[in-house]
Amino acid sequence: MGVIKYEHEIPSDIAPERLFKAFVLDGDNLLPKVAPAAFKSIQVVEGDGKAGTVKLIHFGEGSEFKSMKHKIDALDEKNLSITYSLIEGDPLPAKLEKISYELNFESEPEGGANCKSVTVYHTKADAEFAEEEVKEGNEKSALLFKTVEAYLIANPELYAA
């Protein structure tokens, strides 16, 4: 099995605690609301929301995919981080075993946050995985981040406490 690792950072003017609450703790509700073309629904099918939880994500009408399953590997509310894996579904190409994600929401000295993302593609045997495929996925993630960020800016009371 091969491993391809991609790291990415997205700065934000929003506090890291607020971003973490929106994306991680309430993402099941918020993402279908702010990005309905991307997400139709997100539901827990196994677990209590902590490590080991499996979520079924149904994509919206505007997506090329139907559904996928994520498994939470680790959730650290104190340090504002989550690690999860795409374990099943349309977005998982046949040449990959899984895709693992690690998100960390960190404070910036001048205010706001920096969202650090590490994506690890676990290929089957010696399968090749093109850089363009990685880039496309990360561009979609960045667009989703900016969509949620704009929603939070427009609604400053949400996830504020």
Tab-separated table of C-alpha atoms in Angstrom:
chain	number	residue	atom	x	y	z
A	1	MET	CA	0.000	0.000	0.000
A	2	GLY	CA	1.251	3.459	-0.908
A	3	VAL	CA	0.638	6.662	0.992
A	4	ILE	CA	0.262	10.162	-0.434
A	5	LYS	CA	0.115	13.002	2.070
A	6	TYR	CA	-1.160	16.501	1.365
A	7	GLU	CA	-1.070	19.410	3.823
A	8	HIS	CA	-3.079	22.593	3.475
A	9	GLU	CA	-3.796	25.663	5.600
A	10	ILE	CA	-6.699	28.094	5.403
A	11	PRO	CA	-6.612	31.327	7.423
A	12	SER	CA	-9.814	32.821	8.828
A	13	ASP	CA	-10.868	35.916	10.732
A	14	ILE	CA	-13.213	33.730	12.820
A	15	ALA	CA	-12.152	32.335	16.207
A	16	PRO	CA	-11.000	28.707	16.084
A	17	GLU	CA	-13.509	27.610	18.754
A	18	ARG	CA	-16.367	28.939	16.647
A	19	LEU	CA	-15.113	27.243	13.488
A	20	PHE	CA	-14.652	23.952	15.351
A	21	LYS	CA	-18.184	24.082	16.753
A	22	ALA	CA	-19.647	24.849	13.320
A	23	PHE	CA	-17.663	22.347	11.251
A	24	VAL	CA	-17.126	19.522	13.703
A	25	LEU	CA	-19.617	19.600	16.550
A	26	ASP	CA	-22.640	20.794	14.533
A	27	GLY	CA	-21.523	20.059	10.977
A	28	ASP	CA	-24.210	17.383	10.608
A	29	ASN	CA	-26.843	20.136	10.845
A	30	LEU	CA	-24.983	23.133	9.463
A	31	LEU	CA	-23.428	21.755	6.274
A	32	PRO	CA	-26.704	20.654	4.606
A	33	LYS	CA	-28.169	24.038	5.563
A	34	VAL	CA	-25.412	26.239	4.121
A	35	ALA	CA	-24.365	23.959	1.236
A	36	PRO	CA	-27.504	22.059	0.130
A	37	ALA	CA	-26.156	21.465	-3.381
A	38	ALA	CA	-23.243	19.611	-1.793
A	39	PHE	CA	-24.947	17.897	1.180
A	40	LYS	CA	-28.477	16.547	1.360
A	41	SER	CA	-28.079	15.015	4.821
A	42	ILE	CA	-25.525	13.807	7.356
A	43	GLN	CA	-26.561	11.242	9.923
A	44	VAL	CA	-24.888	9.145	12.588
A	45	VAL	CA	-25.398	5.454	11.790
A	46	GLU	CA	-23.177	4.100	14.550
A	47	GLY	CA	-21.758	5.601	17.732
A	48	ASP	CA	-22.258	8.668	19.905
A	49	GLY	CA	-20.397	11.346	17.950
A	50	LYS	CA	-17.020	10.554	19.516
A	51	ALA	CA	-14.205	8.298	18.259
A	52	GLY	CA	-15.580	5.237	16.477
A	53	THR	CA	-18.697	7.025	15.221
A	54	VAL	CA	-19.702	6.310	11.631
A	55	LYS	CA	-21.600	8.946	9.660
A	56	LEU	CA	-23.531	8.486	6.436
A	57	ILE	CA	-23.386	11.519	4.167
A	58	HIS	CA	-25.868	11.879	1.310
A	59	PHE	CA	-24.773	14.375	-1.303
A	60	GLY	CA	-27.025	17.060	-2.731
A	61	GLU	CA	-28.539	17.283	-6.183
A	62	GLY	CA	-25.556	19.271	-7.454
A	63	SER	CA	-23.036	16.555	-6.630
A	64	GLU	CA	-21.546	13.926	-8.897
A	65	PHE	CA	-21.682	11.481	-5.948
A	66	LYS	CA	-24.554	9.841	-4.056
A	67	SER	CA	-23.178	8.971	-0.628
A	68	MET	CA	-20.182	8.121	1.544
A	69	LYS	CA	-19.347	6.990	5.062
A	70	HIS	CA	-16.901	8.685	7.424
A	71	LYS	CA	-15.520	7.133	10.575
A	72	ILE	CA	-14.264	9.400	13.356
A	73	ASP	CA	-10.862	8.150	14.464
A	74	ALA	CA	-10.184	10.795	17.135
A	75	LEU	CA	-11.995	13.860	18.441
A	76	ASP	CA	-10.290	16.336	20.779
A	77	GLU	CA	-12.642	19.162	21.763
A	78	LYS	CA	-10.059	20.752	24.080
A	79	ASN	CA	-7.428	21.045	21.326
A	80	LEU	CA	-9.986	21.681	18.551
A	81	SER	CA	-8.988	18.752	16.367
A	82	ILE	CA	-10.586	15.823	14.621
A	83	THR	CA	-9.240	12.882	12.658
A	84	TYR	CA	-11.602	10.891	10.476
A	85	SER	CA	-11.516	8.555	7.488
A	86	LEU	CA	-13.561	8.171	4.341
A	87	ILE	CA	-14.177	4.425	4.516
A	88	GLU	CA	-16.874	3.791	1.919
A	89	GLY	CA	-18.795	5.434	-0.892
A	90	ASP	CA	-18.752	7.003	-4.329
A	91	PRO	CA	-15.898	9.493	-3.717
A	92	LEU	CA	-13.519	6.665	-2.778
A	93	PRO	CA	-11.814	5.571	-6.011
A	94	ALA	CA	-11.239	1.846	-6.508
A	95	LYS	CA	-7.481	2.409	-6.318
A	96	LEU	CA	-7.706	3.691	-2.722
A	97	GLU	CA	-8.157	1.762	0.522
A	98	LYS	CA	-9.250	4.891	2.362
A	99	ILE	CA	-8.655	8.601	2.741
A	100	SER	CA	-7.770	9.957	6.186
A	101	TYR	CA	-8.232	13.548	7.261
A	102	GLU	CA	-6.879	15.514	10.195
A	103	LEU	CA	-8.214	18.999	10.933
A	104	ASN	CA	-6.759	21.347	13.527
A	105	PHE	CA	-8.244	24.751	14.290
A	106	GLU	CA	-5.509	26.944	15.766
A	107	SER	CA	-5.528	30.482	17.168
A	108	GLU	CA	-3.604	33.172	15.372
A	109	PRO	CA	-1.669	35.743	17.455
A	110	GLU	CA	-3.481	38.664	15.814
A	111	GLY	CA	-6.926	37.063	16.119
A	112	GLY	CA	-8.816	34.621	13.988
A	113	ALA	CA	-7.750	31.105	13.170
A	114	ASN	CA	-5.709	28.921	10.935
A	115	CYS	CA	-7.298	25.664	9.856
A	116	LYS	CA	-4.593	23.098	9.232
A	117	SER	CA	-5.629	20.117	7.179
A	118	VAL	CA	-3.687	16.936	6.489
A	119	THR	CA	-5.153	14.499	3.974
A	120	VAL	CA	-3.609	11.053	3.562
A	121	TYR	CA	-4.505	8.913	0.561
A	122	HIS	CA	-3.936	5.191	1.197
A	123	THR	CA	-3.568	3.499	-2.193
A	124	LYS	CA	-4.108	-0.189	-2.881
A	125	ALA	CA	-0.894	-2.058	-3.736
A	126	ASP	CA	1.156	0.148	-6.077
A	127	ALA	CA	-1.763	2.094	-7.547
A	128	GLU	CA	-0.997	5.535	-8.931
A	129	PHE	CA	-2.955	8.526	-7.700
A	130	ALA	CA	-2.688	11.721	-9.712
A	131	GLU	CA	-1.823	15.068	-8.140
A	132	GLU	CA	-4.784	16.563	-10.046
A	133	GLU	CA	-7.195	14.323	-8.133
A	134	VAL	CA	-5.729	15.589	-4.853
A	135	LYS	CA	-5.930	19.198	-6.016
A	136	GLU	CA	-9.590	18.868	-7.066
A	137	GLY	CA	-10.629	17.467	-3.687
A	138	ASN	CA	-8.775	20.172	-1.802
A	139	GLU	CA	-10.298	22.926	-3.932
A	140	LYS	CA	-13.786	21.623	-3.084
A	141	SER	CA	-12.883	21.536	0.613
A	142	ALA	CA	-11.556	25.105	0.502
A	143	LEU	CA	-14.743	26.295	-1.217
A	144	LEU	CA	-16.864	24.615	1.469
A	145	PHE	CA	-14.722	26.225	4.176
A	146	LYS	CA	-15.224	29.682	2.660
A	147	THR	CA	-18.989	29.053	2.329
A	148	VAL	CA	-19.303	28.193	6.025
A	149	GLU	CA	-17.016	31.067	6.974
A	150	ALA	CA	-19.223	33.542	5.063
A	151	TYR	CA	-22.308	32.128	6.814
A	152	LEU	CA	-20.677	32.593	10.220
A	153	ILE	CA	-19.633	36.150	9.378
A	154	ALA	CA	-23.221	36.928	8.336
A	155	ASN	CA	-24.529	35.322	11.552
A	156	PRO	CA	-22.108	36.422	14.314
A	157	GLU	CA	-24.307	35.063	17.105
A	158	LEU	CA	-24.012	31.456	15.898
A	159	TYR	CA	-21.566	29.274	17.845
A	160	ALA	CA	-20.341	32.382	19.656
A	161	ALA	CA	-20.435	30.985	23.184
